[in-house]
Amino acid sequence: MRLLLIFIAFLSAPALLAAQYQQHNLQGSTLTVDTDEGAVTLSFYQNDVVEAFYQAKGVKQLPSFSISQSPADIALRLQETADKLILSSAGLTVNIEKSPLKLSYYRSGKLLLAEEQGYVQNADNQQHGFRFALTPGEKLLGGGERVLGMDRRGQKFPLYNKAHYGYSTESSQMYFSLPLLLSSNKYILLFDNSAKGEADLGATDKDVLQFSAEGGRSSYVVVAGDSYPQLVSNYTALTGRQPLPARWTLGNYASRFGYHTEVEARAVVQKFRDAKLPLDAIVLDLYWFGPDIQGHMGNLDWDRTAFPHPEQMLADFSADGVNTILVTEPFVLTTSKRWQQAVDAGAIAKGLDGQPKTFDFYFGNTGLIDVFSEQGQNWFWQIYQSLTEQGVAGVWGDLGEPEVHPEDTVHAIGMANEVHNAFGHQWADMVYSGMQQHFPAKRPFIMMRAGAPGSQRFGMVPWTGDVDRSWGGLKPQVELALTMGLSGFGYIHSDLGGFAGGETFDKELYIRWLQYGVFQPVFRPHAQEHIAPELVFHDKDTIDTLRPWLNLRYQLLPYNYTLAYQNSVSGMPLMRPLFFYDETNTALLDEKNSYFWGDAFLVAPVTEPGVTSWPVQLPGGVWFDYFSTKRYEGTAKVEVPVTLNTIPVLVKAGSFVPMTKPVQSTRDYSSEQLTLHYYADSSIDCAKGEMYEDDGKTPDAIAKGEFERLNFYYLNDNGTQKFELRRSGDYNGKPQSREVTLVVHNQSAKPSHISIDGRYIQLVPQPARFARLENVAYYDKASRQLSIKVDWQADLTQLAIR
């Protein structure tokens, strides 16, 4: 082997990144090693993030995923010995064996990951990829949407986005495939390739991990970190973070397949209002553009026979605090009203003969919009622009795997199999970029079923597809959400209640699914219409059972919106795995039934009928049952008693949980009256919490500094409980003062003295007097709750309890 070239330089984005993605002018410190076996370029984008890009004879380099951040150039150190090069940043060290060319990655002197053979390709250059060595006991999470258990080691599965209609407890291939793995050895490995491929996670050879594809880039990215949350943060710093969504997206949605007429849509909104059940959005499926399921896809315009006054309907809904979301698909049927228009515009992907490619699928004979071409993007975007100008608030992109994608389809940048997994990604980029340019005062809402690594930076809100309406369909939803959340997609959610099938209404299943939905990122019941997914169409007992849960969703808006803020600035998912709590307990990596909702809540959805208790894996520490206040401690798996009105929801000792009064729409949201719950325990000497507030709609509010942060602190000072409430920042509409009710849970005894900013306040004996007066306190001995009402005006308010 001959070492031909070694240099350290600065490499600009166009040399590394795909032409079909937005260029970010990324620069990073780079080492290129060119040998007889090929060249490898190592580019450090952060001290803990490095890309290995291989070039070998006969490999056709194709576009792949782009990178979204432009960090400062990274200082690298290079050493050379007779048989290897050693390249180091402040975070990672890469050993480069010269012959055969092979890379190993170290952090703090510890081996993270090593190539087994490194870059490989078959004789006809149709398949290429990488092989890595696995260590004994190493667990591998990720790969996108799969129902395989949290640890996917020992599995082999396709890297090809594909619909799985009616899935339940097993699925190796689904809508949202990701060539990305998180290892228990604390690295993330991303195969940076959008082509059709395969991942073999020790299935063929138990000690070898292999990625392969039918083309695409010969590149992978290694991300390191000191902790699992830092891993996710470093990865999302590279691939992009979710923009903060509008507050209304955290509310309740009316959604089904689907509302046939304007009259029906208006009636369902009114039904929610009459029942005094909160509602923030309505989702219109296929029938907004045609009277039947088949034959009309691609019309992409109102069926004015069924929806005669859509602009007025949209305006009326908006005035009532209801946002309208329309389904769209990338397929234009040859029978649709826009087929010839799309052909004339050059928007349809072509066949090998150079003509618009047509093919049959369930909805009819169709073509596929080429979202990779300028003509396709321009034609498609002008439809979204027109709908948004009419008052449509959100985009629902369905079937974007694409659901049917013939291999001989020719796109502007490559064949179908070469770009398949990037289709939804590019579609979301198109919509998001158009919204930013033409509607800069709006926070985009883009719900899509398929994408690729980095799609979250376009505000993509994915869901878990057409799940079976059964207990089997409910069971894997936590696993799916946790896996996707670790991969950057913090807003993954399910069709609450289940979508596909179901012959009769299963009341218990429906209740359990919606109870779980309170603690998932998007609360959107959705299903085939033969069984109503909306709560208002069910019996009084079902409504009465779920009303407090839906109200709780709205009461938690300050807490949930803070989770959204945390996700947008750090990449931290809203639903978090238990192994975040204790990284030394590797058994927690397999936990797929219990999860954290933020830092405060531990939730375990009930996924079987007729139970009176439900197992919950405790991660350590002290936890309180939200409903019964029972105290739990340790790392055991415990049986938590449940009724049809409850599921296991535990609150961590030392947690602050801000809540407001329930409202009928987030349009009426206000934090002027705030209830701040604190869960006290003798094991906790100090604690802190935060709350993020802005106007709920201004884009880039964080970057503009148009927000307020409320910080809460607790200290046990030799038996005196001290609380500090701090506030900083400003935004349009910020409350100048707040009436805060601090509720201290697990308060073991009635206090003898309470002060606010050094002023003594009265402890009243009756709750009625507490409700009527200001700056007072009340102790409920039965519930062991101390409530203190505070007029919070200053930037700093201090409370002391003895």
Coordinates of C-alpha atoms in Angstrom, one line a residue, residues 349-788:
A349 CA -41.5 12.1 -12.3
K350 CA -40.6 10.4 -15.6
G351 CA -40.2 6.9 -16.8
L352 CA -37.2 5.5 -18.8
D353 CA -38.8 6.7 -22.0
G354 CA -38.7 10.3 -20.8
Q355 CA -42.5 10.6 -20.5
P356 CA -44.5 11.2 -17.3
K357 CA -44.4 7.8 -15.4
T358 CA -47.9 6.4 -14.7
F359 CA -48.8 3.3 -12.7
D360 CA -51.8 1.8 -10.9
F361 CA -52.3 1.7 -7.1
Y362 CA -55.3 1.6 -4.7
F363 CA -56.5 5.1 -5.4
G364 CA -56.3 4.9 -9.3
N365 CA -53.9 5.3 -12.2
T366 CA -51.4 7.9 -11.1
G367 CA -48.2 9.8 -11.5
L368 CA -45.8 10.9 -8.7
I369 CA -44.8 14.5 -8.2
D370 CA -41.0 14.8 -8.5
V371 CA -40.2 16.7 -5.3
F372 CA -36.5 16.6 -6.3
S373 CA -37.1 18.7 -9.4
E374 CA -37.5 22.5 -9.5
Q375 CA -40.6 22.1 -11.7
G376 CA -42.2 19.6 -9.3
Q377 CA -41.4 21.8 -6.2
N378 CA -42.7 25.0 -7.8
W379 CA -45.9 23.4 -9.0
F380 CA -46.6 21.6 -5.7
W381 CA -45.7 24.6 -3.6
Q382 CA -48.1 27.0 -5.3
I383 CA -51.0 24.8 -4.2
Y384 CA -49.8 25.0 -0.6
Q385 CA -49.4 28.7 -0.9
S386 CA -52.9 29.2 -2.1
L387 CA -54.4 27.0 0.6
T388 CA -52.5 28.8 3.3
E389 CA -53.7 32.2 1.9
Q390 CA -57.2 30.8 2.3
G391 CA -56.6 30.2 6.0
V392 CA -55.4 26.6 6.2
A393 CA -53.3 26.3 9.3
G394 CA -51.4 23.0 8.8
V395 CA -50.1 20.5 6.2
W396 CA -50.7 16.8 6.4
G397 CA -48.5 14.9 4.0
D398 CA -49.7 11.3 3.6
L399 CA -48.4 8.3 1.6
G400 CA -44.9 10.0 1.5
E401 CA -42.8 6.8 1.7
P402 CA -43.8 7.0 -1.2
E403 CA -46.4 4.3 -0.7
V404 CA -46.0 3.0 -4.3
H405 CA -42.7 3.9 -6.0
P406 CA -41.8 1.8 -9.2
E407 CA -38.1 1.1 -9.5
D408 CA -38.0 2.5 -13.0
T409 CA -39.2 5.9 -11.9
V410 CA -36.7 8.6 -12.9
H411 CA -36.3 11.6 -10.6
A412 CA -34.3 14.7 -11.3
I413 CA -31.4 13.4 -9.2
G414 CA -31.6 9.7 -9.6
M415 CA -33.7 6.5 -9.9
A416 CA -36.4 5.6 -7.5
N417 CA -34.4 3.2 -5.3
E418 CA -31.6 5.7 -5.0
V419 CA -33.7 8.5 -3.5
H420 CA -36.7 6.6 -2.1
N421 CA -35.9 7.2 1.6
A422 CA -35.3 10.9 1.0
F423 CA -38.6 11.6 -0.6
G424 CA -40.6 12.6 2.5
H425 CA -37.6 14.5 3.7
Q426 CA -37.4 16.6 0.5
W427 CA -41.2 17.1 0.5
A428 CA -41.1 18.5 4.0
D429 CA -38.1 20.7 3.1
M430 CA -40.1 22.1 0.2
V431 CA -43.1 22.9 2.4
Y432 CA -41.1 24.3 5.3
S433 CA -38.9 26.5 3.0
G434 CA -42.0 27.8 1.2
M435 CA -43.7 28.7 4.5
Q436 CA -40.6 30.5 5.8
Q437 CA -40.4 32.5 2.6
H438 CA -44.1 33.3 2.0
F439 CA -45.5 33.2 5.5
P440 CA -42.7 34.3 7.8
A441 CA -45.2 35.2 10.6
K442 CA -46.4 31.6 11.0
R443 CA -44.9 28.6 12.8
P444 CA -45.4 25.8 10.2
F445 CA -47.2 22.6 11.1
I446 CA -46.1 19.7 8.8
M447 CA -47.5 16.3 9.8
M448 CA -45.9 13.5 7.6
R449 CA -45.7 9.7 7.7
A450 CA -42.2 9.2 6.3
G451 CA -38.9 11.1 6.2
A452 CA -35.1 10.7 6.8
P453 CA -32.5 11.7 9.3
G454 CA -32.7 15.4 9.8
S455 CA -36.3 15.8 8.7
Q456 CA -37.1 17.2 12.2
R457 CA -35.4 20.5 11.3
F458 CA -38.3 21.1 8.9
G459 CA -40.8 20.9 11.7
M460 CA -41.9 17.4 10.6
V461 CA -44.5 15.9 13.0
P462 CA -44.5 12.1 12.2
W463 CA -47.1 9.6 13.3
T464 CA -46.8 5.8 13.6
G465 CA -49.0 5.0 10.6
D466 CA -52.1 2.9 10.1
V467 CA -52.0 0.9 13.4
D468 CA -54.5 -1.8 14.0
R469 CA -57.4 -0.8 16.2
S470 CA -56.7 -3.5 18.8
W471 CA -54.8 -4.1 22.1
G472 CA -52.0 -5.5 19.9
G473 CA -51.9 -2.1 18.1
L474 CA -51.6 -0.2 21.4
K475 CA -48.9 -2.3 22.8
P476 CA -45.9 -1.2 20.6
Q477 CA -46.7 2.6 20.7
V478 CA -44.3 3.4 23.5
E479 CA -41.5 1.4 21.8
L480 CA -42.0 3.2 18.5
A481 CA -42.2 6.7 20.2
L482 CA -39.0 6.1 22.3
T483 CA -37.0 4.8 19.3
M484 CA -38.0 7.7 17.1
G485 CA -37.5 10.3 19.9
L486 CA -33.9 9.2 20.4
S487 CA -33.4 9.7 16.6
G488 CA -34.5 13.4 16.7
F489 CA -38.2 13.0 16.1
G490 CA -39.6 14.3 19.4
Y491 CA -43.2 14.7 18.1
I492 CA -43.8 11.1 17.0
H493 CA -47.3 10.1 18.0
S494 CA -50.0 7.5 17.2
D495 CA -53.6 7.6 15.9
L496 CA -55.2 7.5 19.3
G497 CA -57.8 4.8 19.6
G498 CA -56.2 2.9 16.6
F499 CA -56.8 3.4 12.9
A500 CA -57.4 0.2 11.0
G501 CA -60.1 -2.4 11.3
G502 CA -62.1 -3.2 14.4
E503 CA -65.6 -4.5 14.0
T504 CA -67.2 -3.0 17.1
F505 CA -66.3 -0.2 19.5
D506 CA -64.1 -1.5 22.3
K507 CA -64.8 1.1 25.0
E508 CA -62.0 0.0 27.3
L509 CA -59.4 0.0 24.6
Y510 CA -60.5 3.4 23.5
I511 CA -60.2 4.8 27.0
R512 CA -56.8 3.3 27.6
W513 CA -55.4 4.7 24.3
L514 CA -56.7 8.2 25.0
Q515 CA -55.4 8.1 28.5
Y516 CA -51.9 7.3 27.1
G517 CA -52.4 10.1 24.6
V518 CA -52.4 12.7 27.3
F519 CA -48.7 12.0 27.8
Q520 CA -47.7 11.8 24.1
P521 CA -46.6 14.8 22.0
V522 CA -49.8 15.1 19.8
F523 CA -53.3 14.4 21.1
R524 CA -55.0 13.3 17.9
P525 CA -57.7 10.5 17.9
H526 CA -58.0 9.3 14.3
A527 CA -59.6 6.2 12.7
Q528 CA -61.6 4.8 9.9
E529 CA -65.1 6.3 10.2
H530 CA -67.2 3.1 10.9
I531 CA -66.2 3.6 14.5
A532 CA -66.0 7.2 15.6
P533 CA -62.6 8.3 16.8
E534 CA -63.9 11.6 18.3
L535 CA -64.8 11.5 22.0
V536 CA -68.0 13.5 21.5
F537 CA -69.7 10.7 19.5
H538 CA -69.5 8.2 22.3
D539 CA -71.7 7.4 25.3
K540 CA -71.9 9.6 28.3
D541 CA -69.9 7.3 30.5
T542 CA -67.0 7.2 28.1
I543 CA -67.1 11.0 27.9
D544 CA -67.3 11.4 31.7
T545 CA -64.4 9.0 32.1
L546 CA -62.2 10.8 29.6
R547 CA -63.2 14.4 30.2
P548 CA -60.8 14.9 33.2
W549 CA -58.0 13.4 31.1
L550 CA -58.6 15.8 28.3
N551 CA -58.8 18.7 30.8
L552 CA -55.5 17.4 32.3
R553 CA -53.9 17.7 28.9
Y554 CA -54.9 21.4 28.8
Q555 CA -54.0 22.0 32.4
L556 CA -50.5 20.7 31.6
L557 CA -50.0 23.2 28.8
P558 CA -47.3 25.2 30.7
Y559 CA -45.4 21.9 31.4
N560 CA -45.9 20.5 27.9
Y561 CA -44.9 23.7 26.2
T562 CA -41.7 23.8 28.3
L563 CA -40.9 20.3 27.0
A564 CA -41.4 21.6 23.5
Y565 CA -39.0 24.4 24.3
Q566 CA -36.4 22.0 25.7
N567 CA -36.7 19.8 22.6
S568 CA -36.1 22.8 20.3
V569 CA -33.0 24.0 22.1
S570 CA -31.4 20.6 23.0
G571 CA -33.1 17.9 20.9
M572 CA -34.3 16.2 24.1
P573 CA -37.4 14.2 23.2
L574 CA -40.7 14.8 25.0
M575 CA -41.1 11.1 25.7
R576 CA -37.9 9.8 27.3
P577 CA -36.6 6.3 28.0
L578 CA -36.0 5.1 31.6
F579 CA -32.2 4.6 30.9
F580 CA -31.8 8.3 30.9
Y581 CA -32.2 8.2 34.7
D582 CA -29.6 5.5 35.5
E583 CA -27.1 4.9 32.7
T584 CA -25.3 2.2 34.6
N585 CA -28.4 0.0 34.5
T586 CA -28.2 -1.5 31.0
A587 CA -31.4 -3.5 31.6
L588 CA -33.3 -0.3 31.4
L589 CA -32.4 0.0 27.7
D590 CA -34.8 -2.9 27.1
E591 CA -37.7 -1.2 28.9
K592 CA -40.5 -0.5 26.3
N593 CA -43.6 -0.1 28.4
S594 CA -42.7 2.6 30.9
Y595 CA -41.3 6.0 30.0
F596 CA -40.7 9.5 31.2
W597 CA -42.9 12.4 30.1
G598 CA -40.4 15.1 30.6
D599 CA -38.5 14.9 33.8
A600 CA -41.4 14.9 36.2
F601 CA -43.7 12.1 35.1
L602 CA -43.2 8.3 34.8
V603 CA -46.0 6.8 32.7
A604 CA -47.0 3.2 32.0
P605 CA -49.9 2.9 29.6
V606 CA -52.3 0.0 30.3
T607 CA -52.3 -2.2 27.2
E608 CA -54.4 -5.2 28.3
P609 CA -58.1 -5.4 29.1
G610 CA -59.7 -6.1 32.5
V611 CA -56.7 -5.5 34.8
T612 CA -56.8 -4.1 38.3
S613 CA -53.1 -3.4 38.6
W614 CA -50.3 -2.7 36.1
P615 CA -46.5 -3.3 36.3
V616 CA -44.3 -0.3 36.4
Q617 CA -40.5 -0.4 36.2
L618 CA -39.1 2.0 38.7
P619 CA -35.8 3.5 37.6
G620 CA -34.6 4.5 41.1
G621 CA -35.3 7.4 43.3
V622 CA -38.6 8.3 44.9
W623 CA -41.9 8.6 43.1
F624 CA -45.5 9.4 44.0
D625 CA -48.7 8.0 42.4
Y626 CA -50.4 11.1 40.8
F627 CA -53.8 9.7 41.8
S628 CA -53.4 8.0 45.1
T629 CA -50.2 9.8 46.3
K630 CA -48.7 6.5 47.3
R631 CA -44.9 6.7 47.6
Y632 CA -42.6 4.3 45.7
E633 CA -38.9 4.0 45.9
G634 CA -36.1 1.9 44.3
T635 CA -35.5 0.0 41.1
A636 CA -38.0 -2.9 41.4
K637 CA -40.9 -3.6 39.1
V638 CA -44.0 -2.8 41.1
E639 CA -47.7 -3.5 40.6
V640 CA -49.6 -0.2 40.6
P641 CA -53.4 -0.5 41.3
V642 CA -55.5 0.9 38.5
T643 CA -59.2 1.4 37.8
L644 CA -60.8 2.3 34.4
N645 CA -60.3 5.9 35.5
T646 CA -56.5 5.6 36.1
I647 CA -53.3 4.4 34.6
P648 CA -49.9 4.4 36.3
V649 CA -48.8 8.0 36.4
L650 CA -46.0 8.7 38.9
V651 CA -44.4 12.0 39.8
K652 CA -40.7 12.2 40.7
A653 CA -39.9 13.6 44.2
G654 CA -38.4 17.0 43.8
S655 CA -40.4 17.9 40.7
F656 CA -42.0 21.2 39.9
V657 CA -45.1 20.8 37.7
P658 CA -46.7 24.1 36.5
M659 CA -50.4 23.9 35.5
T660 CA -53.2 26.3 34.5
K661 CA -56.9 26.1 34.4
P662 CA -58.4 24.1 31.5
V663 CA -59.7 26.1 28.6
Q664 CA -61.8 25.3 25.6
S665 CA -59.0 26.3 23.2
T666 CA -55.4 27.4 23.5
R667 CA -56.6 30.7 22.0
D668 CA -57.9 31.3 25.6
Y669 CA -54.7 30.2 27.3
S670 CA -53.2 32.3 30.0
S671 CA -50.7 31.8 32.8
E672 CA -51.8 34.7 34.8
Q673 CA -53.3 32.2 37.2
L674 CA -50.7 29.5 37.7
T675 CA -50.7 26.4 40.0
L676 CA -47.2 25.3 40.8
H677 CA -47.1 21.7 42.2
Y678 CA -44.0 20.7 44.1
Y679 CA -43.5 17.1 45.3
A680 CA -41.6 17.2 48.5
D681 CA -39.7 14.3 50.1
S682 CA -37.2 14.0 52.9
S683 CA -34.8 12.5 50.4
I684 CA -34.7 15.7 48.5
D685 CA -32.6 18.6 49.9
C686 CA -32.6 20.8 46.8
A687 CA -34.5 20.9 43.5
K688 CA -35.2 23.1 40.5
G689 CA -37.6 23.4 37.7
E690 CA -38.4 25.7 34.8
M691 CA -41.2 27.0 32.7
Y692 CA -41.0 28.6 29.2
E693 CA -43.5 31.1 28.0
D694 CA -44.0 33.2 24.8
D695 CA -47.0 34.3 22.8
G696 CA -47.4 30.8 21.4
K697 CA -47.1 31.8 17.7
T698 CA -44.1 34.0 16.9
P699 CA -41.6 32.1 14.7
D700 CA -38.0 32.1 16.1
A701 CA -39.2 33.6 19.4
I702 CA -36.2 32.0 21.1
A703 CA -33.7 33.4 18.7
K704 CA -35.4 36.8 18.9
G705 CA -35.4 36.7 22.7
E706 CA -39.1 37.2 22.7
F707 CA -39.9 34.9 25.6
E708 CA -39.9 34.6 29.4
R709 CA -38.3 31.9 31.6
L710 CA -39.7 31.1 35.0
N711 CA -37.3 29.2 37.2
F712 CA -38.3 27.5 40.5
Y713 CA -35.9 26.4 43.3
Y714 CA -36.3 24.5 46.5
L715 CA -33.9 24.2 49.4
N716 CA -34.2 22.4 52.7
D717 CA -32.2 24.7 55.0
N718 CA -31.9 22.9 58.4
G719 CA -35.6 22.1 58.4
T720 CA -36.8 25.4 56.8
Q721 CA -38.3 24.8 53.4
K722 CA -37.2 27.6 51.1
F723 CA -38.6 28.3 47.7
E724 CA -37.5 30.9 45.1
L725 CA -39.5 32.0 42.1
R726 CA -37.5 33.8 39.5
R727 CA -38.6 35.3 36.2
S728 CA -36.7 36.9 33.3
G729 CA -37.3 37.9 29.8
D730 CA -40.1 39.6 27.9
Y731 CA -42.5 39.1 25.1
N732 CA -45.7 40.8 23.7
G733 CA -48.6 39.8 26.0
K734 CA -46.5 38.8 29.0
P735 CA -48.5 38.9 32.2
Q736 CA -47.1 41.7 34.4
S737 CA -48.1 39.7 37.5
R738 CA -49.3 36.2 38.2
E739 CA -51.4 34.7 40.9
V740 CA -49.4 31.6 41.8
T741 CA -50.7 28.9 44.0
L742 CA -47.8 26.8 45.2
V743 CA -49.1 23.3 46.2
V744 CA -46.6 21.4 48.3
H745 CA -47.4 17.7 48.1
N746 CA -46.4 15.2 50.9
Q747 CA -46.2 18.0 53.4
S748 CA -45.9 15.9 56.6
A749 CA -47.1 18.4 59.1
K750 CA -49.0 21.7 59.4
P751 CA -46.4 24.5 59.3
S752 CA -46.0 27.0 62.2
H753 CA -44.8 29.9 60.1
I754 CA -44.9 30.9 56.4
S755 CA -43.5 34.0 54.9
I756 CA -43.3 35.6 51.5
D757 CA -40.3 37.9 50.9
G758 CA -40.0 38.1 54.7
R759 CA -43.6 39.0 55.3
Y760 CA -45.7 36.6 57.5
I761 CA -48.8 35.3 55.8
Q762 CA -51.8 33.8 57.4
L763 CA -52.6 30.1 57.4
V764 CA -56.4 30.0 57.2
P765 CA -58.5 27.1 58.5
Q766 CA -61.0 26.8 55.7
P767 CA -60.5 26.2 51.9
A768 CA -63.3 28.7 51.2
R769 CA -61.4 31.5 52.9
F770 CA -58.2 30.4 51.0
A771 CA -60.0 30.7 47.7
R772 CA -61.4 34.1 48.6
L773 CA -58.2 35.8 49.9
E774 CA -54.8 36.8 48.6
N775 CA -51.4 35.9 50.0
V776 CA -52.7 33.2 52.3
A777 CA -52.0 29.6 52.9
Y778 CA -54.1 26.5 53.7
Y779 CA -53.1 23.0 54.9
D780 CA -55.1 19.9 54.1
K781 CA -54.2 17.3 56.7
A782 CA -56.0 14.5 54.9
S783 CA -54.2 14.9 51.6
R784 CA -51.0 16.3 53.2
Q785 CA -51.0 19.2 50.9
L786 CA -50.0 22.8 51.7
S787 CA -51.3 25.5 49.4
I788 CA -49.8 29.0 49.4

